[in-house]
mmCIF file of C-alpha atoms in Angstrom:
data_model
loop_
_atom_site.group_PDB
_atom_site.id
_atom_site.type_symbol
_atom_site.label_atom_id
_atom_site.label_comp_id
_atom_site.label_asym_id
_atom_site.label_seq_id
_atom_site.Cartn_x
_atom_site.Cartn_y
_atom_site.Cartn_z
ATOM 1 C CA MET A 221 -13.427 -20.384 4.869
ATOM 2 C CA LYS A 222 -9.998 -21.145 3.986
ATOM 3 C CA ARG A 223 -9.374 -24.060 1.765
ATOM 4 C CA ILE A 224 -6.371 -26.240 0.776
ATOM 5 C CA ARG A 225 -5.966 -28.210 -2.368
ATOM 6 C CA TYR A 226 -3.712 -31.281 -2.473
ATOM 7 C CA THR A 227 -2.890 -32.962 -5.590
ATOM 8 C CA ARG A 228 -1.028 -36.092 -6.253
ATOM 9 C CA TYR A 229 2.942 -35.632 -6.253
ATOM 10 C CA THR A 230 4.157 -36.729 -9.729
ATOM 11 C CA GLY A 231 7.896 -35.768 -9.265
ATOM 12 C CA GLU A 232 7.729 -33.410 -12.338
ATOM 13 C CA LEU A 233 9.922 -30.108 -12.457
ATOM 14 C CA ALA A 234 6.845 -28.021 -12.948
ATOM 15 C CA GLY A 235 5.555 -29.313 -9.786
ATOM 16 C CA ASP A 236 8.787 -28.759 -7.787
ATOM 17 C CA ILE A 237 9.375 -25.053 -8.941
ATOM 18 C CA ASP A 238 8.064 -22.830 -6.239
ATOM 19 C CA LEU A 239 5.227 -20.695 -8.090
ATOM 20 C CA GLU A 240 5.522 -17.858 -5.355
ATOM 21 C CA ASP A 241 9.135 -17.566 -5.985
ATOM 22 C CA LEU A 242 8.714 -17.757 -9.527
ATOM 23 C CA MET A 243 6.282 -14.990 -9.655
ATOM 24 C CA GLN A 244 8.719 -12.889 -7.563
ATOM 25 C CA LYS A 245 11.312 -13.452 -10.625
ATOM 26 C CA LEU A 246 8.475 -12.285 -12.765
ATOM 27 C CA SER A 247 7.586 -9.069 -10.936
ATOM 28 C CA GLU A 248 9.608 -6.597 -13.121
ATOM 29 C CA TYR A 249 7.608 -7.847 -15.907
ATOM 30 C CA LEU A 250 4.164 -8.066 -14.412
ATOM 31 C CA LEU A 251 4.612 -4.532 -12.901
ATOM 32 C CA ASP A 252 5.742 -3.033 -16.345
ATOM 33 C CA SER A 253 5.191 0.899 -16.339
ATOM 34 C CA GLY A 254 6.126 1.432 -19.905
ATOM 35 C CA PHE A 255 9.656 1.963 -19.191
ATOM 36 C CA GLN A 256 12.113 0.025 -21.644
ATOM 37 C CA ASP A 257 15.084 -0.470 -19.657
ATOM 38 C CA PRO A 258 17.959 -1.795 -21.662
ATOM 39 C CA TYR A 259 19.617 -3.368 -19.027
ATOM 40 C CA SER A 260 16.285 -5.180 -17.790
ATOM 41 C CA GLN A 261 16.137 -9.182 -18.539
ATOM 42 C CA PHE A 262 12.877 -8.568 -20.212
ATOM 43 C CA ARG A 263 13.971 -5.687 -22.361
ATOM 44 C CA GLU A 264 12.987 -7.869 -25.281
ATOM 45 C CA MET A 265 9.072 -7.728 -24.283
ATOM 46 C CA ASP A 266 6.709 -4.663 -25.458
ATOM 47 C CA GLY A 267 4.989 -4.482 -22.232
ATOM 48 C CA GLU A 268 1.866 -6.475 -23.921
ATOM 49 C CA GLN A 269 0.368 -8.949 -21.497
ATOM 50 C CA THR A 270 -0.023 -11.882 -24.345
ATOM 51 C CA LEU A 271 0.563 -15.605 -23.631
ATOM 52 C CA GLU A 272 3.617 -15.587 -26.037
ATOM 53 C CA ASN A 273 5.078 -12.649 -24.103
ATOM 54 C CA LEU A 274 4.559 -14.370 -20.917
ATOM 55 C CA ARG A 275 6.074 -17.509 -22.462
ATOM 56 C CA GLU A 276 9.272 -15.420 -23.157
ATOM 57 C CA ALA A 277 9.318 -13.868 -19.728
ATOM 58 C CA LEU A 278 8.974 -17.165 -17.877
ATOM 59 C CA ARG A 279 12.178 -18.500 -20.215
ATOM 60 C CA GLU A 280 14.057 -15.480 -18.876
ATOM 61 C CA ALA A 281 13.208 -16.200 -15.829
ATOM 62 C CA LEU A 282 14.087 -20.054 -15.736
ATOM 63 C CA GLU A 283 17.496 -19.384 -17.636
ATOM 64 C CA LEU A 284 18.653 -16.185 -15.478
ATOM 65 C CA GLY A 285 16.809 -16.901 -12.093
ATOM 66 C CA GLU A 286 18.549 -18.319 -8.997
ATOM 67 C CA PHE A 287 17.379 -21.520 -7.810
ATOM 68 C CA ASP A 288 18.190 -24.385 -5.483
ATOM 69 C CA GLN A 289 20.828 -26.308 -7.104
ATOM 70 C CA ASP A 290 18.831 -29.274 -7.590
ATOM 71 C CA ILE A 291 16.158 -27.294 -9.432
ATOM 72 C CA ARG A 292 19.161 -25.708 -11.509
ATOM 73 C CA ASP A 293 20.365 -28.896 -12.508
ATOM 74 C CA ARG A 294 16.995 -30.554 -13.535
ATOM 75 C CA LEU A 295 16.321 -27.116 -15.662
ATOM 76 C CA ASP A 296 19.911 -27.489 -17.418
ATOM 77 C CA GLN A 297 18.773 -31.283 -18.196
ATOM 78 C CA ALA A 298 15.538 -30.131 -19.739
ATOM 79 C CA ALA A 299 16.936 -27.472 -21.634
ATOM 80 C CA ALA A 300 19.766 -29.739 -22.903
ATOM 81 C CA GLU A 301 16.561 -32.445 -23.734
ATOM 82 C CA GLY A 302 14.607 -29.672 -25.485
ATOM 83 C CA GLU A 303 11.750 -29.842 -22.736
ATOM 84 C CA ILE A 304 11.816 -26.076 -21.814
ATOM 85 C CA ASP A 305 9.003 -25.446 -23.820
ATOM 86 C CA THR A 306 6.640 -28.069 -22.439
ATOM 87 C CA LEU A 307 7.917 -27.027 -18.939
ATOM 88 C CA ILE A 308 6.754 -23.353 -19.608
ATOM 89 C CA ASP A 309 3.217 -24.781 -20.662
ATOM 90 C CA LYS A 310 2.828 -26.726 -17.370
ATOM 91 C CA LEU A 311 4.221 -23.882 -15.425
ATOM 92 C CA ILE A 312 1.371 -21.624 -17.090
ATOM 93 C CA GLN A 313 -1.212 -24.187 -16.426
ATOM 94 C CA ARG A 314 -0.385 -24.282 -12.894
ATOM 95 C CA MET A 315 -0.459 -20.737 -12.312
ATOM 96 C CA GLU A 316 -3.797 -20.668 -13.844
ATOM 97 C CA GLN A 317 -5.169 -23.328 -11.448
ATOM 98 C CA GLN A 318 -3.816 -21.770 -8.666
ATOM 99 C CA ASP A 319 -5.379 -18.150 -9.778
ATOM 100 C CA TYR A 320 -2.034 -16.324 -10.147
ATOM 101 C CA ILE A 321 -3.204 -15.410 -13.850
ATOM 102 C CA ARG A 322 -6.693 -15.372 -15.976
ATOM 103 C CA ILE A 323 -6.130 -16.503 -19.418
ATOM 104 C CA ASP A 324 -8.441 -14.968 -22.095
ATOM 105 C CA GLU A 325 -8.425 -16.976 -25.378
ATOM 106 C CA PRO A 326 -8.712 -14.852 -28.593
ATOM 107 C CA ASN A 327 -11.971 -14.248 -30.398
ATOM 108 C CA ASP A 328 -12.743 -16.669 -33.194
ATOM 109 C CA PRO A 329 -13.798 -14.560 -36.184
ATOM 110 C CA SER A 330 -15.243 -17.407 -38.157
ATOM 111 C CA ARG A 331 -17.728 -17.960 -34.979
ATOM 112 C CA PRO A 332 -21.119 -16.388 -35.323
ATOM 113 C CA SER A 333 -21.415 -13.541 -33.096
ATOM 114 C CA THR A 334 -24.546 -13.956 -30.695
ATOM 115 C CA GLY A 335 -24.687 -10.352 -29.882
ATOM 116 C CA GLN A 336 -25.753 -7.337 -31.854
ATOM 117 C CA GLY A 337 -23.830 -4.974 -33.775
ATOM 118 C CA GLN A 338 -20.931 -5.438 -35.931
ATOM 119 C CA VAL A 339 -18.401 -7.970 -35.398
ATOM 120 C CA GLY A 340 -14.905 -6.768 -35.339
ATOM 121 C CA GLY A 341 -11.742 -8.673 -36.247
ATOM 122 C CA GLY A 342 -11.089 -10.306 -32.915
ATOM 123 C CA GLU A 343 -8.100 -10.618 -30.948
ATOM 124 C CA THR A 344 -5.372 -12.668 -32.738
ATOM 125 C CA GLN A 345 -3.224 -13.696 -29.591
ATOM 126 C CA ALA A 346 -4.223 -15.222 -26.212
ATOM 127 C CA ARG A 347 -3.891 -12.537 -23.475
ATOM 128 C CA PHE A 348 -3.547 -13.064 -19.831
ATOM 129 C CA GLU A 349 -4.488 -10.971 -16.538
ATOM 130 C CA VAL A 350 -2.824 -10.788 -13.219
ATOM 131 C CA THR A 351 -5.059 -11.636 -10.667
ATOM 132 C CA ASP A 352 -5.717 -9.829 -7.058
ATOM 133 C CA LYS A 353 -3.919 -12.871 -5.552
ATOM 134 C CA SER A 354 -0.754 -12.212 -7.460
ATOM 135 C CA LEU A 355 -1.049 -8.462 -6.593
ATOM 136 C CA ASP A 356 -1.567 -9.252 -2.985
ATOM 137 C CA PHE A 357 1.288 -11.319 -2.789
ATOM 138 C CA LEU A 358 3.668 -8.843 -4.817
ATOM 139 C CA GLY A 359 2.544 -6.361 -2.342
ATOM 140 C CA TYR A 360 3.350 -8.688 0.705
ATOM 141 C CA LYS A 361 6.931 -9.207 -0.604
ATOM 142 C CA THR A 362 7.675 -5.618 -1.450
ATOM 143 C CA LEU A 363 6.548 -4.757 2.119
ATOM 144 C CA GLN A 364 8.574 -7.921 3.583
ATOM 145 C CA ASP A 365 11.845 -6.579 1.698
ATOM 146 C CA LEU A 366 11.177 -3.109 2.825
ATOM 147 C CA LEU A 367 10.563 -3.833 6.692
ATOM 148 C CA GLY A 368 13.644 -5.975 6.265
ATOM 149 C CA SER A 369 15.975 -3.480 5.412
ATOM 150 C CA LEU A 370 14.454 -1.222 8.480
ATOM 151 C CA GLY A 371 15.274 -4.127 10.602
ATOM 152 C CA ARG A 372 13.127 -5.611 13.408
ATOM 153 C CA ALA A 373 10.051 -3.069 13.287
ATOM 154 C CA SER A 374 6.811 -3.833 14.942
ATOM 155 C CA ALA A 375 4.024 -2.425 12.545
ATOM 156 C CA GLY A 376 1.463 -1.563 15.489
ATOM 157 C CA ARG A 377 -0.942 0.903 15.165
ATOM 158 C CA HIS A 378 -1.002 4.854 15.411
ATOM 159 C CA ASP A 379 -0.163 5.507 18.944
ATOM 160 C CA THR A 380 -0.890 8.665 20.356
ATOM 161 C CA SER A 381 -0.181 10.567 23.841
ATOM 162 C CA HIS A 382 -4.049 10.032 24.872
ATOM 163 C CA GLN A 383 -4.962 7.201 26.943
ATOM 164 C CA ALA A 384 -8.196 5.184 27.225
ATOM 165 C CA THR A 385 -9.678 1.887 28.720
ATOM 166 C CA GLY A 386 -9.088 0.046 25.810
ATOM 167 C CA VAL A 387 -7.935 -3.716 25.348
ATOM 168 C CA GLU A 388 -4.231 -3.501 25.123
ATOM 169 C CA ILE A 389 -3.187 -1.858 28.503
ATOM 170 C CA ASN A 390 -0.032 -0.081 29.212
ATOM 171 C CA GLY A 391 0.149 -0.748 33.084
ATOM 172 C CA SER A 392 -1.322 2.736 34.571
ATOM 173 C CA ILE A 393 -4.495 2.645 36.445
ATOM 174 C CA ARG A 394 -7.463 4.980 37.483
ATOM 175 C CA PRO A 395 -10.644 5.000 39.199
ATOM 176 C CA TYR A 396 -13.368 3.822 37.046
ATOM 177 C CA GLU A 397 -15.698 6.462 35.399
ATOM 178 C CA PHE A 398 -19.258 5.911 33.766
ATOM 179 C CA GLY A 399 -18.779 5.040 30.542
ATOM 180 C CA ASP A 400 -15.175 3.393 30.527
ATOM 181 C CA THR A 401 -14.557 -0.352 29.106
ATOM 182 C CA LEU A 402 -14.933 -2.662 32.415
ATOM 183 C CA ASN A 403 -11.274 -3.448 32.158
ATOM 184 C CA LEU A 404 -11.061 -4.034 36.224
ATOM 185 C CA ASP A 405 -8.019 -3.822 37.767
ATOM 186 C CA ALA A 406 -8.776 -6.557 40.839
ATOM 187 C CA ASN A 407 -5.673 -5.853 43.128
ATOM 188 C CA ALA A 408 -6.550 -1.770 42.994
ATOM 189 C CA THR A 409 -10.026 -2.492 43.175
ATOM 190 C CA LEU A 410 -9.861 -4.718 46.116
ATOM 191 C CA ALA A 411 -7.306 -2.436 47.747
ATOM 192 C CA ALA A 412 -9.300 0.146 47.755
ATOM 193 C CA ALA A 413 -11.964 -1.417 49.289
ATOM 194 C CA MET A 414 -9.737 -2.835 52.198
ATOM 195 C CA ILE A 415 -8.642 0.935 52.744
ATOM 196 C CA ASP A 416 -12.295 1.928 53.215
ATOM 197 C CA HIS A 417 -12.929 -1.132 55.243
ATOM 198 C CA ALA A 418 -9.913 -0.590 57.610
ATOM 199 C CA ARG A 419 -10.577 3.246 57.685
ATOM 200 C CA GLU A 420 -14.413 2.376 58.743
ATOM 201 C CA GLN A 421 -12.710 0.110 61.631
ATOM 202 C CA ALA A 422 -10.266 2.973 62.734
ATOM 203 C CA GLU A 423 -13.345 5.297 63.087
ATOM 204 C CA ASN A 424 -15.562 2.939 64.658
ATOM 205 C CA PRO A 425 -13.599 0.175 66.955
ATOM 206 C CA GLU A 426 -16.674 -0.307 69.196
ATOM 207 C CA GLY A 427 -18.851 -1.000 66.079
ATOM 208 C CA ASN A 428 -20.060 -4.090 64.239
ATOM 209 C CA VAL A 429 -17.775 -3.622 61.413
ATOM 210 C CA GLY A 430 -15.971 -7.249 61.281
ATOM 211 C CA THR A 431 -12.978 -8.244 59.316
ATOM 212 C CA TRP A 432 -14.975 -9.972 56.579
ATOM 213 C CA PRO A 433 -16.727 -9.654 54.472
ATOM 214 C CA ILE A 434 -15.325 -6.748 52.429
ATOM 215 C CA GLU A 435 -17.929 -4.978 50.568
ATOM 216 C CA VAL A 436 -16.547 -3.667 46.949
ATOM 217 C CA ASP A 437 -18.760 -0.629 45.966
ATOM 218 C CA TYR A 438 -18.790 1.683 42.966
ATOM 219 C CA PRO A 439 -16.316 4.079 44.551
ATOM 220 C CA HIS A 440 -13.903 1.218 44.657
ATOM 221 C CA LEU A 441 -13.711 0.341 41.062
ATOM 222 C CA HIS A 442 -10.479 0.685 39.284
ATOM 223 C CA VAL A 443 -9.624 0.038 35.626
ATOM 224 C CA GLN A 444 -6.637 -0.621 33.487
ATOM 225 C CA GLN A 445 -5.622 2.019 31.064
ATOM 226 C CA SER A 446 -4.413 1.675 27.295
ATOM 227 C CA ASP A 447 -2.889 3.634 24.688
ATOM 228 C CA TYR A 448 -5.636 5.689 23.026
ATOM 229 C CA GLN A 449 -5.065 4.529 18.920
ATOM 230 C CA SER A 450 -6.329 6.614 16.311
ATOM 231 C CA SER A 451 -7.504 5.903 12.856
ATOM 232 C CA CYS A 452 -6.193 7.202 9.603
ATOM 233 C CA ALA A 453 -7.255 7.907 6.217
ATOM 234 C CA THR A 454 -4.353 7.959 3.887
ATOM 235 C CA VAL A 455 -4.612 8.916 -0.019
ATOM 236 C CA VAL A 456 -1.480 8.390 -2.005
ATOM 237 C CA MET A 457 -0.954 10.827 -4.674
ATOM 238 C CA LEU A 458 1.082 9.399 -7.435
ATOM 239 C CA ASP A 459 2.199 11.343 -10.348
ATOM 240 C CA CYS A 460 2.332 9.430 -13.614
ATOM 241 C CA SER A 461 3.494 12.024 -16.094
ATOM 242 C CA HIS A 462 5.761 10.818 -18.665
ATOM 243 C CA SER A 463 8.753 12.186 -16.879
ATOM 244 C CA MET A 464 8.434 9.427 -14.107
ATOM 245 C CA ILE A 465 10.085 7.360 -17.150
ATOM 246 C CA LEU A 466 12.436 9.812 -18.668
ATOM 247 C CA TYR A 467 16.045 10.483 -18.138
ATOM 248 C CA GLY A 468 17.217 6.922 -18.313
ATOM 249 C CA GLU A 469 15.232 6.229 -15.133
ATOM 250 C CA ASP A 470 12.354 4.492 -13.903
ATOM 251 C CA ARG A 471 10.642 6.256 -11.277
ATOM 252 C CA PHE A 472 7.144 4.733 -11.607
ATOM 253 C CA THR A 473 7.649 1.181 -11.189
ATOM 254 C CA PRO A 474 9.114 1.582 -7.762
ATOM 255 C CA ALA A 475 6.182 4.244 -6.733
ATOM 256 C CA LYS A 476 3.776 1.498 -7.551
ATOM 257 C CA ARG A 477 5.680 -1.255 -5.445
ATOM 258 C CA VAL A 478 5.563 1.129 -2.394
ATOM 259 C CA ALA A 479 1.846 1.831 -2.721
ATOM 260 C CA MET A 480 0.968 -1.980 -3.087
ATOM 261 C CA ALA A 481 3.087 -2.468 -0.126
ATOM 262 C CA LEU A 482 1.521 0.332 1.700
ATOM 263 C CA SER A 483 -1.898 -0.990 0.975
ATOM 264 C CA HIS A 484 -0.801 -4.364 2.300
ATOM 265 C CA LEU A 485 0.504 -3.233 5.724
ATOM 266 C CA ILE A 486 -2.777 -1.247 6.205
ATOM 267 C CA ARG A 487 -5.367 -3.748 5.214
ATOM 268 C CA THR A 488 -3.384 -6.530 7.509
ATOM 269 C CA GLN A 489 -2.127 -4.256 10.336
ATOM 270 C CA TYR A 490 -4.081 -0.961 10.654
ATOM 271 C CA PRO A 491 -7.706 -2.637 9.898
ATOM 272 C CA GLY A 492 -9.534 0.626 10.831
ATOM 273 C CA ASP A 493 -7.366 2.828 8.440
ATOM 274 C CA THR A 494 -8.535 3.652 4.882
ATOM 275 C CA LEU A 495 -6.240 3.873 1.573
ATOM 276 C CA SER A 496 -7.171 5.399 -1.529
ATOM 277 C CA LEU A 497 -5.034 6.031 -4.624
ATOM 278 C CA VAL A 498 -5.206 9.143 -6.817
ATOM 279 C CA LEU A 499 -3.255 9.654 -9.912
ATOM 280 C CA PHE A 500 -2.395 12.674 -11.556
ATOM 281 C CA HIS A 501 -1.068 13.838 -14.921
ATOM 282 C CA ASP A 502 -3.068 16.428 -17.021
ATOM 283 C CA SER A 503 -5.923 15.698 -14.909
ATOM 284 C CA ALA A 504 -6.460 13.702 -12.101
ATOM 285 C CA GLU A 505 -8.655 10.151 -11.142
ATOM 286 C CA GLU A 506 -9.378 7.724 -8.189
ATOM 287 C CA VAL A 507 -8.248 4.633 -9.224
ATOM 288 C CA PRO A 508 -8.990 1.462 -7.121
ATOM 289 C CA VAL A 509 -5.660 0.171 -4.959
ATOM 290 C CA SER A 510 -6.027 -2.978 -6.230
ATOM 291 C CA GLN A 511 -5.471 -1.959 -9.835
ATOM 292 C CA ILE A 512 -2.177 -0.072 -9.056
ATOM 293 C CA ALA A 513 -0.263 -2.879 -10.502
ATOM 294 C CA ARG A 514 -1.817 -2.495 -14.019
ATOM 295 C CA VAL A 515 -1.327 1.473 -14.542
ATOM 296 C CA LYS A 516 1.270 2.614 -16.461
ATOM 297 C CA VAL A 517 2.766 6.627 -16.801
ATOM 298 C CA GLY A 518 -0.015 8.714 -18.984
ATOM 299 C CA PRO A 519 0.112 12.157 -20.424
ATOM 300 C CA HIS A 520 3.108 14.849 -20.284
ATOM 301 C CA TYR A 521 2.153 17.217 -17.810
ATOM 302 C CA THR A 522 1.655 17.303 -13.863
ATOM 303 C CA ASN A 523 -1.712 18.744 -12.646
ATOM 304 C CA THR A 524 -0.608 18.786 -8.787
ATOM 305 C CA ARG A 525 -3.419 21.053 -8.094
ATOM 306 C CA GLU A 526 -6.018 18.795 -9.713
ATOM 307 C CA GLY A 527 -4.601 15.765 -7.822
ATOM 308 C CA LEU A 528 -4.787 17.966 -4.315
ATOM 309 C CA ARG A 529 -8.014 18.745 -5.099
ATOM 310 C CA LEU A 530 -9.720 15.363 -5.589
ATOM 311 C CA ALA A 531 -7.532 14.036 -2.660
ATOM 312 C CA ARG A 532 -9.352 16.477 -0.394
ATOM 313 C CA SER A 533 -12.629 15.819 -1.892
ATOM 314 C CA ILE A 534 -11.903 12.075 -0.749
ATOM 315 C CA LEU A 535 -10.696 12.649 2.628
ATOM 316 C CA ASN A 536 -13.233 14.888 3.559
ATOM 317 C CA ARG A 537 -15.846 11.778 3.318
ATOM 318 C CA GLN A 538 -13.818 10.113 5.562
ATOM 319 C CA ARG A 539 -14.789 10.264 9.482
ATOM 320 C CA LYS A 540 -11.084 9.751 10.626
ATOM 321 C CA GLU A 541 -9.099 11.533 13.153
ATOM 322 C CA MET A 542 -6.222 11.463 11.155
ATOM 323 C CA ARG A 543 -6.119 12.648 7.548
ATOM 324 C CA GLN A 544 -3.032 12.643 5.175
ATOM 325 C CA ILE A 545 -1.856 12.690 1.746
ATOM 326 C CA VAL A 546 1.208 11.220 0.663
ATOM 327 C CA MET A 547 2.490 12.697 -2.703
ATOM 328 C CA ILE A 548 5.166 10.914 -4.617
ATOM 329 C CA THR A 549 6.368 13.108 -7.561
ATOM 330 C CA ASP A 550 9.472 14.115 -9.569
ATOM 331 C CA GLY A 551 8.262 17.235 -11.270
ATOM 332 C CA LYS A 552 6.892 20.717 -10.959
ATOM 333 C CA PRO A 553 3.162 21.843 -11.030
ATOM 334 C CA SER A 554 2.648 22.398 -14.792
ATOM 335 C CA ALA A 555 -1.170 21.997 -15.571
ATOM 336 C CA LEU A 556 -4.270 23.471 -14.165
ATOM 337 C CA THR A 557 -7.763 22.776 -14.540
ATOM 338 C CA LEU A 558 -9.613 25.901 -15.494
ATOM 339 C CA PRO A 559 -13.198 26.545 -14.332
ATOM 340 C CA ASP A 560 -14.670 25.982 -17.785
ATOM 341 C CA GLY A 561 -12.922 22.520 -17.906
ATOM 342 C CA ARG A 562 -9.892 23.224 -20.007
ATOM 343 C CA ILE A 563 -6.594 22.153 -19.128
ATOM 344 C CA TYR A 564 -4.079 25.097 -19.176
ATOM 345 C CA LYS A 565 -0.451 23.534 -19.665
ATOM 346 C CA ASN A 566 2.994 25.256 -19.535
ATOM 347 C CA ALA A 567 5.981 23.044 -18.799
ATOM 348 C CA PHE A 568 8.385 25.969 -18.908
ATOM 349 C CA GLY A 569 9.426 26.867 -15.060
ATOM 350 C CA LEU A 570 7.053 27.360 -12.671
ATOM 351 C CA ASP A 571 4.056 29.302 -13.968
ATOM 352 C CA PRO A 572 2.740 31.721 -11.601
ATOM 353 C CA LEU A 573 -0.797 30.966 -12.093
ATOM 354 C CA VAL A 574 -0.358 27.536 -11.976
ATOM 355 C CA LEU A 575 1.766 27.862 -8.674
ATOM 356 C CA SER A 576 -0.787 30.178 -6.874
ATOM 357 C CA GLU A 577 -3.462 27.725 -7.830
ATOM 358 C CA THR A 578 -1.738 24.791 -6.466
ATOM 359 C CA LEU A 579 -0.758 26.750 -3.343
ATOM 360 C CA GLU A 580 -4.443 27.861 -2.545
ATOM 361 C CA GLU A 581 -5.474 24.078 -2.632
ATOM 362 C CA VAL A 582 -2.798 23.547 -0.293
ATOM 363 C CA ALA A 583 -4.202 25.968 2.001
ATOM 364 C CA ARG A 584 -7.623 24.516 1.740
ATOM 365 C CA CYS A 585 -6.184 21.139 2.735
ATOM 366 C CA ARG A 586 -4.401 22.754 5.996
ATOM 367 C CA ARG A 587 -7.946 24.609 6.765
ATOM 368 C CA SER A 588 -9.391 21.325 6.341
ATOM 369 C CA GLY A 589 -6.982 19.594 9.096
ATOM 370 C CA ILE A 590 -5.251 17.559 5.934
ATOM 371 C CA MET A 591 -1.343 16.737 6.481
ATOM 372 C CA ILE A 592 0.715 16.555 3.169
ATOM 373 C CA ASN A 593 3.743 14.252 3.173
ATOM 374 C CA THR A 594 5.798 14.977 0.064
ATOM 375 C CA PHE A 595 8.241 12.306 -1.313
ATOM 376 C CA MET A 596 10.236 14.275 -4.290
ATOM 377 C CA LEU A 597 12.101 12.208 -6.466
ATOM 378 C CA ALA A 598 14.308 15.338 -8.118
ATOM 379 C CA SER A 599 16.175 18.017 -6.519
ATOM 380 C CA ASP A 600 15.803 20.879 -8.591
ATOM 381 C CA PRO A 601 16.030 24.090 -6.696
ATOM 382 C CA GLY A 602 13.022 25.298 -7.565
ATOM 383 C CA LEU A 603 11.056 22.334 -6.888
ATOM 384 C CA VAL A 604 12.919 22.351 -3.637
ATOM 385 C CA GLN A 605 11.399 25.481 -2.783
ATOM 386 C CA PHE A 606 8.142 24.742 -3.912
ATOM 387 C CA VAL A 607 7.785 21.454 -1.826
ATOM 388 C CA GLN A 608 9.204 23.253 1.358
ATOM 389 C CA ARG A 609 6.426 25.941 1.109
ATOM 390 C CA VAL A 610 3.893 23.154 0.621
ATOM 391 C CA SER A 611 5.186 21.338 3.900
ATOM 392 C CA ALA A 612 5.229 24.571 5.940
ATOM 393 C CA MET A 613 1.848 25.477 4.927
ATOM 394 C CA CYS A 614 0.461 21.971 6.084
ATOM 395 C CA ARG A 615 2.591 20.894 8.878
ATOM 396 C CA GLY A 616 3.746 17.726 6.905
ATOM 397 C CA LYS A 617 7.081 16.870 5.927
ATOM 398 C CA ALA A 618 9.146 16.672 2.655
ATOM 399 C CA TYR A 619 11.641 13.858 1.631
ATOM 400 C CA PHE A 620 14.014 14.174 -1.264
ATOM 401 C CA THR A 621 14.647 10.900 -2.243
ATOM 402 C CA THR A 622 15.417 8.287 -5.035
ATOM 403 C CA PRO A 623 13.242 5.370 -6.426
ATOM 404 C CA GLU A 624 16.029 3.075 -4.633
ATOM 405 C CA THR A 625 15.092 4.614 -1.358
ATOM 406 C CA LEU A 626 11.747 5.800 -1.895
ATOM 407 C CA GLY A 627 10.052 2.623 0.145
ATOM 408 C CA ASN A 628 12.309 2.939 3.216
ATOM 409 C CA TYR A 629 11.667 6.600 3.604
ATOM 410 C CA LEU A 630 7.943 6.369 3.081
ATOM 411 C CA MET A 631 7.718 3.148 5.550
ATOM 412 C CA MET A 632 9.689 4.801 8.276
ATOM 413 C CA ASP A 633 7.505 8.015 8.111
ATOM 414 C CA PHE A 634 4.228 6.085 8.117
ATOM 415 C CA MET A 635 5.218 3.625 10.961
ATOM 416 C CA SER A 636 7.091 5.866 13.414
ATOM 417 C CA ARG A 637 4.534 9.104 12.861
ATOM 418 C CA LYS A 638 3.089 9.792 16.321
ATOM 419 C CA MET A 639 0.165 12.430 16.919
ATOM 420 C CA LYS A 640 0.830 14.563 19.975
ATOM 421 C CA THR A 641 -2.932 15.622 20.002
ATOM 422 C CA VAL A 642 -5.926 14.174 18.441
ATOM 423 C CA HIS A 643 -9.150 15.952 17.961
#
């Protein structure tokens, strides 16, 4: 049951600042991926989620963020009176009370331990954790921004060329067949019954067939048709190798934002769909979608084949009519998991062994009926050729994009995709 908490209005500045607006201003800090942007307003932070860093991030957001003129004047007044630290403490308290963050106090080494084993030195700083409520809100805001850039887009559901007798009608009708949803079209049903009644009168003018009543029988039933809508299972394969934050550009944080937005879109507009997340680097692992904002870039190499293998395994367990992999990467395959579990690595060029095994995994996805759509954040000629081969083998699409346009391309592809045949 949804609950609303009412509190007494005190007129304090800390209570008048919109926490959702403040969380959006802090998103760059909260979604840190390990990239030290020299132009970021949070560049002095080390990425650790300590209360001290949160206070500094709030200070930067209050000083540099855009607020209403009334709020800005009151902030300037608080700064002049030396009340900013008190304001920040009250904002952190509000954020905790409204479940935007959870605060973990440091362990006191002088306190006797109640458990077994050795007593460690304990944490020296209080830490905080972003809650699922905050991550869901940030995903919603990202989705809102992406849809706004696409114009007035209706999320809808996955339409197909098939028709069925569901709930949402499309204006067409047909005779009822056993097993159909009984969405009766009253006009067509009565018209069919009246036509049969008139035909009986014409064939037997001297009989006892009167004008009323008109009997409606099974053959007269007509139902309204709706567009058949299929369900889809999606695995987002996100490259978290170290190259995603190299070369002076953060490519990983925009990819995380898009994955969060896609998660919010599927959960709210496509309730029959499923979304899974696979991170691939030296190896690959499945991560709960709710944890996407907390992950950072990992080891250096790119084990695309292991990511595809894990994604295919996840999709094969899904009983969905449409199954697809959305792969977001900026690098060539440079690692391979050998049968004995060792990781073979070669970062120089497209290694023939790595390439052949990766394409063989692509072929397995094709045989399983899985489509692969690739969003490439690089334009190296060798990579272009590799991505084109992957797309041709799996009847998918390839997009060569940038971190700034990644979300637009991915959302347009996801919402405008129309399947011709559903098996």
